[in-house]
Short mmCIF file of C-alpha atoms and ligand atoms in Angstrom, two decimals:
data_model
loop_
_atom_site.label_atom_id
_atom_site.label_comp_id
_atom_site.label_asym_id
_atom_site.label_seq_id
_atom_site.Cartn_x
_atom_site.Cartn_y
_atom_site.Cartn_z
CA MET J 1 -24.80 -16.11 -101.55
CA SER J 2 -23.34 -19.57 -101.29
CA GLY J 3 -22.81 -20.65 -104.90
CA LYS J 4 -22.28 -24.14 -103.44
CA THR J 5 -23.75 -27.28 -104.97
CA PRO J 6 -26.06 -29.56 -102.98
CA ARG J 7 -24.58 -32.49 -101.08
CA ARG J 8 -27.59 -34.13 -99.46
CA ILE J 9 -31.07 -33.44 -100.78
CA LEU J 10 -34.59 -33.83 -99.39
CA VAL J 11 -37.35 -34.19 -102.01
CA THR J 12 -40.85 -33.49 -100.70
CA GLY J 13 -43.72 -34.80 -102.81
CA ALA J 14 -41.40 -37.60 -103.92
CA THR J 15 -44.29 -39.99 -104.59
CA GLY J 16 -45.99 -37.49 -106.91
CA GLN J 17 -45.89 -37.18 -110.69
CA ILE J 18 -42.68 -35.13 -110.87
CA GLY J 19 -41.13 -36.31 -107.59
CA SER J 20 -41.17 -40.00 -108.44
CA GLU J 21 -38.98 -39.42 -111.50
CA LEU J 22 -36.90 -36.45 -110.32
CA THR J 23 -35.86 -38.30 -107.14
CA VAL J 24 -34.55 -41.26 -109.13
CA GLU J 25 -32.63 -38.92 -111.43
CA LEU J 26 -31.11 -36.99 -108.51
CA ARG J 27 -30.08 -40.30 -106.92
CA LYS J 28 -28.18 -41.18 -110.09
CA MET J 29 -26.32 -37.87 -109.81
CA TYR J 30 -25.74 -37.63 -106.05
CA GLY J 31 -25.91 -41.26 -104.88
CA GLY J 32 -28.97 -43.06 -103.54
CA ASP J 33 -28.26 -42.39 -99.86
CA ASN J 34 -27.79 -38.67 -100.48
CA VAL J 35 -31.32 -38.08 -101.78
CA ILE J 36 -34.06 -38.54 -99.19
CA ALA J 37 -37.51 -39.11 -100.67
CA ALA J 38 -40.41 -37.79 -98.60
CA GLY J 39 -44.07 -38.56 -99.16
CA HIS J 40 -47.18 -37.90 -97.16
CA ARG J 41 -49.96 -40.41 -97.76
CA ARG J 42 -49.02 -42.36 -100.86
CA LYS J 43 -46.72 -45.35 -100.49
CA PRO J 44 -43.44 -45.13 -102.42
CA SER J 45 -43.09 -47.17 -105.61
CA GLU J 46 -40.67 -50.07 -105.52
CA LYS J 47 -38.18 -48.09 -107.57
CA LEU J 48 -38.31 -45.21 -105.10
CA ALA J 49 -38.22 -47.39 -101.99
CA LYS J 50 -35.28 -49.46 -103.21
CA SER J 51 -33.05 -46.71 -104.54
CA GLY J 52 -32.57 -44.76 -101.28
CA PRO J 53 -34.15 -43.58 -97.99
CA PHE J 54 -37.86 -42.84 -97.75
CA GLU J 55 -39.62 -40.90 -94.97
CA TYR J 56 -43.16 -39.70 -94.32
CA VAL J 57 -43.26 -35.92 -93.96
CA ASP J 58 -46.21 -33.55 -93.49
CA VAL J 59 -45.02 -30.28 -95.02
CA SER J 60 -47.72 -28.32 -93.21
CA ASP J 61 -45.90 -29.23 -89.97
CA ARG J 62 -42.54 -27.49 -89.71
CA ASP J 63 -41.11 -29.95 -87.18
CA SER J 64 -41.90 -32.84 -89.45
CA ILE J 65 -39.57 -31.27 -92.07
CA GLY J 66 -36.97 -30.11 -89.51
CA LYS J 67 -36.59 -33.59 -88.01
CA ILE J 68 -35.76 -35.22 -91.34
CA VAL J 69 -33.39 -32.39 -92.32
CA GLU J 70 -31.60 -32.97 -89.01
CA LYS J 71 -31.65 -36.77 -89.17
CA TYR J 72 -29.98 -36.91 -92.59
CA ASP J 73 -27.95 -33.72 -92.40
CA VAL J 74 -29.83 -32.42 -95.45
CA ASP J 75 -28.43 -29.25 -97.07
CA SER J 76 -30.84 -28.70 -99.97
CA ILE J 77 -34.57 -29.19 -100.52
CA PHE J 78 -36.54 -29.84 -103.69
CA HIS J 79 -39.97 -28.90 -102.43
CA LEU J 80 -42.55 -30.49 -104.71
CA ALA J 81 -45.37 -31.40 -102.29
CA SER J 82 -48.51 -29.59 -103.37
CA VAL J 83 -52.28 -29.80 -103.88
CA LEU J 84 -52.96 -29.31 -107.62
CA SER J 85 -55.36 -26.84 -109.23
CA ALA J 86 -58.58 -28.87 -109.61
CA VAL J 87 -58.48 -30.36 -106.11
CA GLY J 88 -57.48 -26.89 -104.91
CA GLU J 89 -60.80 -25.50 -106.21
CA GLU J 90 -62.70 -28.22 -104.39
CA LYS J 91 -60.70 -27.73 -101.19
CA PRO J 92 -59.30 -24.18 -101.23
CA GLN J 93 -58.56 -24.13 -97.49
CA LEU J 94 -56.50 -27.31 -97.77
CA ALA J 95 -54.70 -25.95 -100.84
CA TRP J 96 -53.67 -22.81 -98.95
CA LYS J 97 -52.57 -24.79 -95.90
CA VAL J 98 -50.46 -27.29 -97.81
CA ASN J 99 -49.18 -25.09 -100.65
CA MET J 100 -48.54 -21.84 -98.82
CA GLY J 101 -47.93 -23.24 -95.34
CA GLY J 102 -45.70 -25.97 -96.74
CA LEU J 103 -43.53 -23.54 -98.70
CA TYR J 104 -43.26 -21.17 -95.74
CA ASN J 105 -42.15 -24.06 -93.51
CA VAL J 106 -39.57 -25.24 -96.02
CA LEU J 107 -38.16 -21.72 -96.40
CA GLU J 108 -38.05 -21.25 -92.62
CA VAL J 109 -36.23 -24.57 -92.08
CA ALA J 110 -33.81 -23.57 -94.87
CA ARG J 111 -33.22 -20.14 -93.30
CA GLU J 112 -32.76 -21.43 -89.76
CA ARG J 113 -30.37 -24.18 -90.78
CA GLU J 114 -28.61 -22.13 -93.45
CA LEU J 115 -29.26 -24.67 -96.16
CA THR J 116 -27.42 -24.45 -99.48
CA MET J 117 -30.36 -24.38 -101.87
CA VAL J 118 -34.13 -24.69 -102.30
CA PHE J 119 -35.86 -25.62 -105.57
CA TRP J 120 -39.59 -24.94 -105.77
CA PRO J 121 -41.86 -25.26 -108.80
CA SER J 122 -44.32 -22.51 -109.57
CA SER J 123 -46.80 -22.90 -112.42
CA ILE J 124 -48.52 -21.32 -115.42
CA ALA J 125 -51.41 -21.05 -112.93
CA VAL J 126 -49.90 -17.75 -111.69
CA PHE J 127 -51.47 -16.09 -114.74
CA GLY J 128 -55.11 -15.10 -114.98
CA GLN J 129 -57.42 -13.69 -117.64
CA GLU J 130 -55.82 -10.25 -117.47
CA ALA J 131 -52.50 -11.55 -118.81
CA THR J 132 -51.87 -11.94 -122.56
CA ARG J 133 -52.74 -15.56 -123.26
CA VAL J 134 -50.50 -16.05 -126.29
CA ASN J 135 -46.75 -16.08 -125.71
CA THR J 136 -47.35 -14.87 -122.17
CA PRO J 137 -44.27 -12.90 -121.14
CA GLN J 138 -42.16 -13.41 -118.01
CA ASN J 139 -43.22 -10.15 -116.44
CA THR J 140 -46.89 -9.41 -116.71
CA VAL J 141 -49.94 -8.94 -114.52
CA LEU J 142 -50.54 -11.88 -112.17
CA ILE J 143 -54.19 -12.11 -111.09
CA PRO J 144 -54.97 -15.84 -110.89
CA ARG J 145 -58.50 -17.00 -110.10
CA THR J 146 -57.71 -20.36 -108.55
CA MET J 147 -56.49 -20.93 -105.00
CA TYR J 148 -53.64 -22.95 -106.52
CA GLY J 149 -52.60 -19.92 -108.57
CA VAL J 150 -53.03 -17.51 -105.65
CA ALA J 151 -50.68 -19.66 -103.54
CA LYS J 152 -48.20 -19.86 -106.42
CA VAL J 153 -48.06 -16.06 -106.84
CA ALA J 154 -47.72 -15.56 -103.08
CA GLY J 155 -45.13 -18.35 -103.01
CA GLU J 156 -43.06 -16.73 -105.77
CA LEU J 157 -43.01 -13.47 -103.83
CA LEU J 158 -42.05 -15.30 -100.66
CA CYS J 159 -39.16 -17.07 -102.41
CA ASN J 160 -37.93 -13.75 -103.78
CA TYR J 161 -38.19 -12.26 -100.28
CA TYR J 162 -36.12 -15.05 -98.71
CA PHE J 163 -33.47 -14.53 -101.37
CA LEU J 164 -33.32 -10.75 -100.91
CA ARG J 165 -33.72 -10.65 -97.14
CA PHE J 166 -31.86 -13.79 -96.02
CA GLY J 167 -29.64 -14.61 -99.00
CA LEU J 168 -31.26 -18.04 -99.40
CA ASP J 169 -30.40 -19.56 -102.79
CA VAL J 170 -33.97 -20.36 -103.86
CA ARG J 171 -34.75 -21.11 -107.49
CA GLY J 172 -38.02 -21.77 -109.28
CA VAL J 173 -39.71 -22.37 -112.61
CA ARG J 174 -43.30 -21.92 -113.75
CA TYR J 175 -44.00 -25.40 -115.07
CA PRO J 176 -46.65 -25.88 -117.74
CA GLY J 177 -48.74 -29.09 -117.76
CA ILE J 178 -46.41 -32.06 -117.31
CA ILE J 179 -46.89 -35.24 -119.34
CA SER J 180 -45.29 -38.44 -118.07
CA SER J 181 -45.55 -42.23 -118.21
CA GLU J 182 -44.32 -43.26 -114.75
CA THR J 183 -46.76 -41.79 -112.21
CA LEU J 184 -50.20 -40.33 -112.91
CA PRO J 185 -50.76 -36.73 -111.87
CA GLY J 186 -53.49 -36.21 -109.30
CA GLY J 187 -56.05 -33.46 -109.30
CA GLY J 188 -54.65 -31.06 -111.89
CA THR J 189 -56.33 -29.27 -114.79
CA THR J 190 -53.80 -30.56 -117.30
CA ASP J 191 -54.28 -34.22 -116.26
CA TYR J 192 -56.28 -34.96 -119.43
CA ALA J 193 -53.08 -34.77 -121.46
CA VAL J 194 -51.76 -37.78 -119.52
CA GLU J 195 -54.99 -39.75 -119.01
CA ILE J 196 -55.71 -39.65 -122.74
CA PHE J 197 -52.69 -41.90 -123.45
CA TYR J 198 -53.70 -44.55 -120.91
CA GLU J 199 -57.28 -44.64 -122.20
CA ALA J 200 -56.27 -44.55 -125.87
CA LEU J 201 -54.14 -47.66 -125.34
CA LYS J 202 -56.57 -49.48 -123.06
CA LYS J 203 -60.00 -48.60 -124.48
CA LYS J 204 -59.31 -46.75 -127.75
CA GLN J 205 -61.66 -44.13 -126.37
CA TYR J 206 -61.34 -41.11 -124.09
CA THR J 207 -63.80 -38.56 -122.75
CA CYS J 208 -61.84 -35.36 -122.32
CA PHE J 209 -62.88 -32.89 -119.63
CA VAL J 210 -61.91 -29.80 -121.62
CA ARG J 211 -63.11 -28.61 -125.06
CA GLU J 212 -61.38 -29.81 -128.22
CA ASP J 213 -60.00 -26.32 -128.95
CA THR J 214 -58.50 -25.87 -125.45
CA MET J 215 -54.86 -25.02 -125.93
CA LEU J 216 -52.39 -25.10 -123.05
CA PRO J 217 -48.60 -25.08 -122.68
CA MET J 218 -47.17 -28.53 -121.87
CA MET J 219 -43.87 -30.28 -121.29
CA TYR J 220 -42.65 -33.89 -121.40
CA MET J 221 -41.13 -35.30 -118.21
CA PRO J 222 -37.51 -35.60 -119.46
CA ASP J 223 -37.59 -31.84 -120.15
CA CYS J 224 -39.23 -31.17 -116.78
CA ILE J 225 -36.39 -32.96 -115.00
CA LYS J 226 -33.76 -31.36 -117.19
CA ALA J 227 -35.15 -27.91 -116.31
CA ALA J 228 -34.92 -28.55 -112.55
CA ILE J 229 -31.39 -29.89 -112.81
CA ASP J 230 -30.12 -27.25 -115.27
CA LEU J 231 -31.51 -24.47 -113.11
CA MET J 232 -30.06 -25.99 -109.96
CA GLU J 233 -26.65 -26.38 -111.56
CA ALA J 234 -26.51 -22.89 -113.06
CA ASP J 235 -24.04 -20.48 -111.53
CA PRO J 236 -25.95 -18.24 -109.08
CA SER J 237 -24.72 -15.13 -110.89
CA ARG J 238 -26.85 -16.18 -113.89
CA ILE J 239 -30.06 -16.50 -111.88
CA LYS J 240 -31.45 -12.97 -112.01
CA CYS J 241 -35.04 -14.00 -111.41
CA ARG J 242 -35.82 -15.28 -107.91
CA THR J 243 -39.59 -15.41 -108.22
CA SER J 244 -39.84 -18.15 -110.90
CA TYR J 245 -38.93 -18.49 -114.58
CA ASN J 246 -41.45 -18.92 -117.39
CA LEU J 247 -40.88 -22.28 -119.02
CA THR J 248 -42.48 -24.26 -121.83
CA GLY J 249 -41.94 -27.28 -124.00
CA MET J 250 -44.80 -27.17 -126.51
CA SER J 251 -48.39 -25.97 -126.91
CA PHE J 252 -51.27 -27.90 -128.42
CA SER J 253 -55.04 -28.14 -128.24
CA ALA J 254 -56.78 -31.23 -126.85
CA GLY J 255 -57.94 -31.97 -130.41
CA GLU J 256 -54.41 -31.74 -131.79
CA LEU J 257 -53.21 -34.17 -129.13
CA ALA J 258 -55.97 -36.64 -130.01
CA ALA J 259 -55.06 -36.32 -133.70
CA GLU J 260 -51.39 -37.00 -132.94
CA ILE J 261 -52.32 -40.11 -130.93
CA ARG J 262 -54.52 -41.25 -133.82
CA LYS J 263 -51.41 -41.39 -136.04
CA HIS J 264 -50.30 -44.32 -133.83
CA ILE J 265 -53.72 -45.73 -132.86
CA PRO J 266 -56.02 -45.05 -135.85
CA GLU J 267 -59.16 -46.44 -134.12
CA PHE J 268 -58.82 -43.98 -131.22
CA GLU J 269 -61.88 -41.84 -130.60
CA CYS J 270 -62.02 -38.82 -128.34
CA GLU J 271 -65.13 -37.00 -127.17
CA TYR J 272 -65.28 -33.78 -125.22
CA LYS J 273 -67.38 -33.15 -122.12
CA PRO J 274 -66.04 -30.03 -120.41
CA ASP J 275 -66.53 -29.83 -116.64
CA PHE J 276 -65.49 -27.25 -114.00
CA ARG J 277 -61.86 -27.59 -115.07
CA GLN J 278 -62.67 -25.85 -118.38
CA LYS J 279 -62.96 -22.53 -116.59
CA ILE J 280 -59.54 -23.02 -115.01
CA ALA J 281 -57.99 -23.94 -118.38
CA ASP J 282 -59.60 -20.89 -120.01
CA SER J 283 -57.93 -18.63 -117.45
CA TRP J 284 -54.42 -19.93 -118.19
CA PRO J 285 -52.05 -19.04 -121.04
CA MET J 286 -52.24 -20.90 -124.36
CA SER J 287 -48.51 -20.50 -124.93
CA ILE J 288 -45.57 -19.16 -122.96
CA ASP J 289 -42.59 -16.98 -123.80
CA ASP J 290 -39.66 -18.56 -121.95
CA GLY J 291 -37.00 -16.34 -123.54
CA VAL J 292 -35.66 -15.13 -120.18
CA ALA J 293 -34.88 -18.70 -118.99
CA ARG J 294 -33.27 -19.44 -122.34
CA GLU J 295 -31.09 -16.37 -122.12
CA GLU J 296 -30.12 -16.46 -118.44
CA TRP J 297 -29.39 -20.15 -117.84
CA GLY J 298 -29.54 -21.70 -121.30
CA TRP J 299 -32.93 -23.42 -121.07
CA LYS J 300 -33.82 -25.45 -124.16
CA PRO J 301 -36.52 -28.15 -124.35
CA THR J 302 -35.98 -31.32 -126.36
CA TYR J 303 -39.45 -32.77 -127.00
CA ASP J 304 -42.21 -31.52 -129.28
CA LEU J 305 -45.73 -32.95 -129.64
CA ALA J 306 -44.72 -35.66 -132.14
CA ASP J 307 -41.64 -36.87 -130.19
CA MET J 308 -43.50 -36.85 -126.89
CA THR J 309 -46.51 -38.76 -128.25
CA LYS J 310 -44.33 -41.43 -129.86
CA ASP J 311 -42.30 -41.90 -126.67
CA MET J 312 -45.35 -41.99 -124.37
CA ILE J 313 -47.03 -44.66 -126.50
CA GLU J 314 -43.83 -46.74 -126.66
CA LYS J 315 -43.25 -46.53 -122.90
CA LEU J 316 -46.85 -47.33 -121.91
CA THR J 317 -47.06 -50.17 -124.43
CA GLU J 318 -43.85 -51.66 -123.09
CA ARG J 319 -45.11 -51.38 -119.50
CA ALA J 320 -48.40 -53.08 -120.40
CA ARG J 321 -46.44 -55.92 -122.01
CA GLN J 322 -44.42 -56.47 -118.83
CA THR J 323 -47.38 -56.55 -116.44
N1 LIG V 1 -50.47 -29.08 -113.98
C1 LIG V 1 -50.92 -28.28 -112.89
C2 LIG V 1 -52.38 -28.40 -112.71
O1 LIG V 1 -53.06 -28.71 -113.66
C3 LIG V 1 -50.59 -26.85 -113.14
O2 LIG V 1 -49.41 -26.51 -112.52
O3 LIG V 1 -52.86 -28.15 -111.65
#
């Protein structure tokens, strides 16, 4: 086990919801030129393109990853590229190819080139109806019903295998739904918790694709980034779990979120028209017990529903004023 810290990092999925903000944060810590942003189809934002190198990488092609690792002498990978849960149900074959194939390729490149570290996000989607849905514990039955979840469970086991078998320092967290103001998520079940803010500000109206009483675990982007960095910086002796750690920031129902937004935008109206994503949401936990992450590497979220809502509305209002 290396116990070394990263020197030059490749971020796959850097144009995505988490990647676009995590890359910028890592560049602040490690220097712009030491964090290589990789996207697939989407063009990088100006912020991303200007703050350091950008490359197009197809994670389902191992050589495409290997070439960039070689070109920049990369020693650590934050592997975020993924097809999310709702798109994954529409295109399960693609989800398996990108999510499972991509992770396998990243782990193989890391093994072959003896990289220092790999960070990979798992998800609350690893759980299925058989798991306790309230305060879902770290270790419980994992029988997901989405292809996204199936690939996450298999991916967790693969990460653990690479740690045990090859000594690769791979670390992961099971993110809940992530709420952010910079880049919209694409194709997830928890996307409503982001879209609702944009629509509340623009149209004072939102049609939510899950029921009002649908409760899911969520997290605000600053906590999402903090989790990745805290976990990456933790001494390897503290990381006992090499599958992925349960993690949460807050839990609320869609109706509670709408009510919180209404405190800032009193005219806001929300209606509920559940679609196929309701079934996915109903198979996931309502709240998460992240006690193991708290104990082993000191995880502690900062934002609750009220803080997050206030900050989202301020940030999006400010952005609208500038454009
Ligand atoms: N937020 C993701 C999704 O909804 C779950 O990891 O697909």
